[in-house]
PDB file of C-alpha atoms in Angstrom:
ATOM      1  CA  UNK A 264      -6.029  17.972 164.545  1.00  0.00           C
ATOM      2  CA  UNK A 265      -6.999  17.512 168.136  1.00  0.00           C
ATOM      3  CA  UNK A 266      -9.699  20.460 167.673  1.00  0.00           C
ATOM      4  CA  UNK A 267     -11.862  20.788 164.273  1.00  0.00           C
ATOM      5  CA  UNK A 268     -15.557  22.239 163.177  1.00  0.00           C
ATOM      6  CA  UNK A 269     -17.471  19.668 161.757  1.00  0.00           C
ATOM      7  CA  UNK A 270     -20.978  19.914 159.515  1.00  0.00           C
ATOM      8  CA  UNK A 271     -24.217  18.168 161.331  1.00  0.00           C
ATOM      9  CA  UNK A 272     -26.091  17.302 157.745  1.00  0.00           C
ATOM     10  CA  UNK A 273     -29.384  16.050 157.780  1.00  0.00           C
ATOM     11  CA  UNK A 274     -31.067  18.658 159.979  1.00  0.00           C
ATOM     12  CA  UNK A 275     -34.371  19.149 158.062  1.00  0.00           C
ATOM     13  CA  UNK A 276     -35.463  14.934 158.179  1.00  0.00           C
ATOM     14  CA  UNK A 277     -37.963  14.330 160.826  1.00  0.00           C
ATOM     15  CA  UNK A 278     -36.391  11.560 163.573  1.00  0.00           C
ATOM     16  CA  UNK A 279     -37.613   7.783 163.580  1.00  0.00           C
ATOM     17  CA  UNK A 280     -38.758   7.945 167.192  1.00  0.00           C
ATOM     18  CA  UNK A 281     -42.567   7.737 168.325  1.00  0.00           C
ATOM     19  CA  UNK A 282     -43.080  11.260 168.826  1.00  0.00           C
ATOM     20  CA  UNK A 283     -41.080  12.108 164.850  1.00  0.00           C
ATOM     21  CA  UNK A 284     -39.207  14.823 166.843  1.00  0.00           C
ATOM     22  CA  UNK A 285     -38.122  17.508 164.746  1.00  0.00           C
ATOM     23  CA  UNK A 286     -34.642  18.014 164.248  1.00  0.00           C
ATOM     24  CA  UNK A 287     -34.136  21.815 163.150  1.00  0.00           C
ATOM     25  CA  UNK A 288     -36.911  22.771 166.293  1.00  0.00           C
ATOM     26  CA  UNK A 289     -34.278  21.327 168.301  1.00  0.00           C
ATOM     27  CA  UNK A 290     -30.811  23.152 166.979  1.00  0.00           C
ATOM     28  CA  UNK A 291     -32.860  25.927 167.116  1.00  0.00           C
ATOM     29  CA  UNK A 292     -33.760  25.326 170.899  1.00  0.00           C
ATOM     30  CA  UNK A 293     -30.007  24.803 171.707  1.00  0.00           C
ATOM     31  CA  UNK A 294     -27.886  27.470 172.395  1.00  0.00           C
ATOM     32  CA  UNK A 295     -24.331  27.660 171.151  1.00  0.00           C
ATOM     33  CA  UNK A 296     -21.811  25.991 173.483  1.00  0.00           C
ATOM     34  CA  UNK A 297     -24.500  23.317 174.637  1.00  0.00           C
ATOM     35  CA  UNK A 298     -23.043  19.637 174.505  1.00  0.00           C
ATOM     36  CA  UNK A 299     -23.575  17.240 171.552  1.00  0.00           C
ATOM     37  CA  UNK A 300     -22.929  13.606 171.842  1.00  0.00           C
ATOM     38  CA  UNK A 301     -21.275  11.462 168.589  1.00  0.00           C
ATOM     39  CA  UNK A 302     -22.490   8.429 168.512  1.00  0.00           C
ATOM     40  CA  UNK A 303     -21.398   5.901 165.288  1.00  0.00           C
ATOM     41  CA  UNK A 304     -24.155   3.710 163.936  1.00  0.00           C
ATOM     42  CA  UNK A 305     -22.041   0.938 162.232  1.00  0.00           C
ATOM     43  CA  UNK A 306     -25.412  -0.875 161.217  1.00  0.00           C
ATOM     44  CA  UNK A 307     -26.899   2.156 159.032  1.00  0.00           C
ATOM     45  CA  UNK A 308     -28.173   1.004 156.358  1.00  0.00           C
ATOM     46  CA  UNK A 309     -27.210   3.347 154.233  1.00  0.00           C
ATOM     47  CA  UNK A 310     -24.062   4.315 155.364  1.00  0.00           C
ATOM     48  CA  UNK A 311     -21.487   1.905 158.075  1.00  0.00           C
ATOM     49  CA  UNK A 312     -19.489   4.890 158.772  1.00  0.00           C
ATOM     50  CA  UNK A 313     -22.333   7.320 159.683  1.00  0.00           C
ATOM     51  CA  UNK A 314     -21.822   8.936 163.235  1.00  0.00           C
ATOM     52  CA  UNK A 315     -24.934  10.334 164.740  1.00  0.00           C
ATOM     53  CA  UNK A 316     -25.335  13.789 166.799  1.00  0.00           C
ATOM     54  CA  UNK A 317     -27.425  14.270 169.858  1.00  0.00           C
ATOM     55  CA  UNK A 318     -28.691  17.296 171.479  1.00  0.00           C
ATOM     56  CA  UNK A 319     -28.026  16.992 175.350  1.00  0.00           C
ATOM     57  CA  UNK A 320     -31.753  16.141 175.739  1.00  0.00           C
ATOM     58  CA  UNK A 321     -30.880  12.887 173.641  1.00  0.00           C
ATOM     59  CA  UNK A 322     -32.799  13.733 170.439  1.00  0.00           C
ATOM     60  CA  UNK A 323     -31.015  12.782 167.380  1.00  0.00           C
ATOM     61  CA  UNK A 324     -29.667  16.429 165.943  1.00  0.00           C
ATOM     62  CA  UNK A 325     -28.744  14.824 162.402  1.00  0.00           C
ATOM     63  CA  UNK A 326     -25.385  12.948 161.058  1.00  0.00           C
ATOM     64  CA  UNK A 327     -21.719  14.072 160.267  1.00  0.00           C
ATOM     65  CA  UNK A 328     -20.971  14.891 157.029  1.00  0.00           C
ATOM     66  CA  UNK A 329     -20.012  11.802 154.972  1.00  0.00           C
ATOM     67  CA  UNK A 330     -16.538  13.317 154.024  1.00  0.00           C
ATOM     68  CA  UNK A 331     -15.589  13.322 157.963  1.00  0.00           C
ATOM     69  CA  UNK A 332     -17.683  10.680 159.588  1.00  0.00           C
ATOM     70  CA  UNK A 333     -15.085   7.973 158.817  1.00  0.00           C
ATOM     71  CA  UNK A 334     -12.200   9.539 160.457  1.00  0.00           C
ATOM     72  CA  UNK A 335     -14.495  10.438 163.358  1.00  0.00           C
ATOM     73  CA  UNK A 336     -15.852   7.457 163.703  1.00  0.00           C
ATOM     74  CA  UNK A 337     -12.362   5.372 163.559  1.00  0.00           C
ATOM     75  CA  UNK A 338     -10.991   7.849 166.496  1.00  0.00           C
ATOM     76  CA  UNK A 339     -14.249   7.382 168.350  1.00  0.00           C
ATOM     77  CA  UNK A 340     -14.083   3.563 168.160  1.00  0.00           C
ATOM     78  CA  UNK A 341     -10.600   3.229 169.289  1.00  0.00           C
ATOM     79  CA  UNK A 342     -11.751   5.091 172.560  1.00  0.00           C
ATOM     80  CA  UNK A 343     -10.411   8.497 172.273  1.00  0.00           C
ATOM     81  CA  UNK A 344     -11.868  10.631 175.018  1.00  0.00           C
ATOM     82  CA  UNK A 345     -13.943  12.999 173.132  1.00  0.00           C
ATOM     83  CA  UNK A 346     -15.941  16.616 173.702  1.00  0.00           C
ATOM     84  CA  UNK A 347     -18.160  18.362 171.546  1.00  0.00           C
ATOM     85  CA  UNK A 348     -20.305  21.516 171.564  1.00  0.00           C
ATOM     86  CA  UNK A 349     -22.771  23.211 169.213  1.00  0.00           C
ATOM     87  CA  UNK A 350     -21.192  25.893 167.516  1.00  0.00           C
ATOM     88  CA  UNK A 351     -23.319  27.311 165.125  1.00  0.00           C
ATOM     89  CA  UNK A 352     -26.430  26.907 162.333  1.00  0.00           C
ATOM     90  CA  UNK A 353     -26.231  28.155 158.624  1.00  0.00           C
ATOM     91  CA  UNK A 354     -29.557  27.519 156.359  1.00  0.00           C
ATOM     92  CA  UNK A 355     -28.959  23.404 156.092  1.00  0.00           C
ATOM     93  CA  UNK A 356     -26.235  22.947 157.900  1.00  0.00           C
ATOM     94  CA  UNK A 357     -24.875  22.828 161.471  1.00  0.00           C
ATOM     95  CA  UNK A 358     -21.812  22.752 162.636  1.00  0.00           C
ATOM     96  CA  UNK A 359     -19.916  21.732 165.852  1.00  0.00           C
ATOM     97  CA  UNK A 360     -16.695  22.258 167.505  1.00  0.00           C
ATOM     98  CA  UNK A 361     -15.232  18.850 168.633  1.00  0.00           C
ATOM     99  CA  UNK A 362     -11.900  18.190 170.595  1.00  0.00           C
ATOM    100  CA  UNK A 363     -10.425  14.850 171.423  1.00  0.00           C
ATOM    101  CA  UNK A 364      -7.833  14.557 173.697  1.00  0.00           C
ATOM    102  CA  UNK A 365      -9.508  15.648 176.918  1.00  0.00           C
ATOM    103  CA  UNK A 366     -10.873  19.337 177.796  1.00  0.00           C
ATOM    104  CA  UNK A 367     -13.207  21.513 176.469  1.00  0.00           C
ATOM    105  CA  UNK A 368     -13.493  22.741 173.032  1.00  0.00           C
ATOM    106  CA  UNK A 369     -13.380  26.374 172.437  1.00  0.00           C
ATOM    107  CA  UNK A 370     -15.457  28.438 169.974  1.00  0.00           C
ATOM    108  CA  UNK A 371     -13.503  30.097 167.133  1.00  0.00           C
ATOM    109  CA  UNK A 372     -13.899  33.959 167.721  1.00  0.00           C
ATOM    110  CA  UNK A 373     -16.435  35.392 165.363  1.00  0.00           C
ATOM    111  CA  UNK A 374     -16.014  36.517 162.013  1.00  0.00           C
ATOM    112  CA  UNK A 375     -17.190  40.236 161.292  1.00  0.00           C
ATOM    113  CA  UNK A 376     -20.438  40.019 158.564  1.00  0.00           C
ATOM    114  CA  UNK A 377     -19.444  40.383 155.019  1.00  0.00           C
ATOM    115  CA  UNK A 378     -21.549  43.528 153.589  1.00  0.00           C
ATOM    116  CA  UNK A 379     -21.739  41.738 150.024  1.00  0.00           C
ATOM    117  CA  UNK A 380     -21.899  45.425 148.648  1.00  0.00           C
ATOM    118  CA  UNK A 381     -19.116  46.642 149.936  1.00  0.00           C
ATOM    119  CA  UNK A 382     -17.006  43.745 149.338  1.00  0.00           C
ATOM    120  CA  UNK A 383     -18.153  43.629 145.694  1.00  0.00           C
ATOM    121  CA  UNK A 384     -16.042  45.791 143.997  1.00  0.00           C
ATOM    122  CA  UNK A 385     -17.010  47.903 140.921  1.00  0.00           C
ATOM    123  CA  UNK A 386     -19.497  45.328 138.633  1.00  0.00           C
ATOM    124  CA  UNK A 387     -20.781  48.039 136.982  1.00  0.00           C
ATOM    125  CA  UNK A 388     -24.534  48.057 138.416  1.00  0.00           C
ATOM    126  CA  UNK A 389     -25.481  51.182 139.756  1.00  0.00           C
ATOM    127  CA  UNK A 390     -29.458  51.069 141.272  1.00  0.00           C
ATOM    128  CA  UNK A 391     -31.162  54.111 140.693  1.00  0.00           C
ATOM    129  CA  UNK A 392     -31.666  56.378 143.972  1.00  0.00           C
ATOM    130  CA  UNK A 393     -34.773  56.063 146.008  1.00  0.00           C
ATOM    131  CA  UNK A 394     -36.967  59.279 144.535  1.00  0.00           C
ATOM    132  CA  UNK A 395     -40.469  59.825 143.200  1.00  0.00           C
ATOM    133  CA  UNK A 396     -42.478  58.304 141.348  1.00  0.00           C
ATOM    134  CA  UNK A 397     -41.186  58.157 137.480  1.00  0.00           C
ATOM    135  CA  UNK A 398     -44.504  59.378 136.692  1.00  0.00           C
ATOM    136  CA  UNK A 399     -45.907  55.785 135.288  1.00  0.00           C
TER     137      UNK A 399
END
């Protein structure tokens, strides 16, 4: 478990800081491999094990899933040496690759695309074809 993805939740809430910097503008001006930095924020208010992501131009990207920010946050805090990269973005959700341990993570290879027609099997809906009119 020295090398995991992890969800970046909380990408679509504007940031607390003067300028209410705009977290999805930011993914979206990242490109994939750029450094992230974890940071835990043991006084959240809302949540003591919530470990906050920033982009390498220090705005605040979003937070770690709550499932995962505990462990993170425990292996952070005991000062394992830690590395993490943006890996991707999928509607509300962001993900990065994180490795502790020393190094670099690496990027899973890409999946092919799923063609949700092909893959569907026979479900018994057949569209008509493209053709003229039907004379309404």
């Amino acid at each position: 478990m020295d090398e995991m993805t992890l969800a970046v939740v909380g990408i679509d809430f504007p940031n607390e800081d003067k300028a209410r910097s705009n977290r999805r503008f930011e993914w979206l001006a990242s490109a994939i491999g750029d450094p992230v930095t974890l940071r835990p924020e043991p006084r959240n208010r809302h949540d003591p094990h919530a470990v906050a992501v920033f982009s390498q131009r220090e705005v605040q990207l979003g937070y770690l899933s709550a499932e995962r920010a505990p462990l993170i946050g425990a292996r952070l805090r005991r000062g394992e040496e830690v590395s993490a990269i943006y890996q991707g973005l999928r509607g509300s959700v962001a993900y990065i690759r994180v490795r502790f341990g020393g190094g670099a993570p690496t990027l899973p290879p890409e999946r092919e695309p799923v063609d949700p027609v092909a893959s569907s099997g026979d479900d018994g809906f057949y569209p008509d074809p493209d053709g003229p009119e039907w004379g309404a």
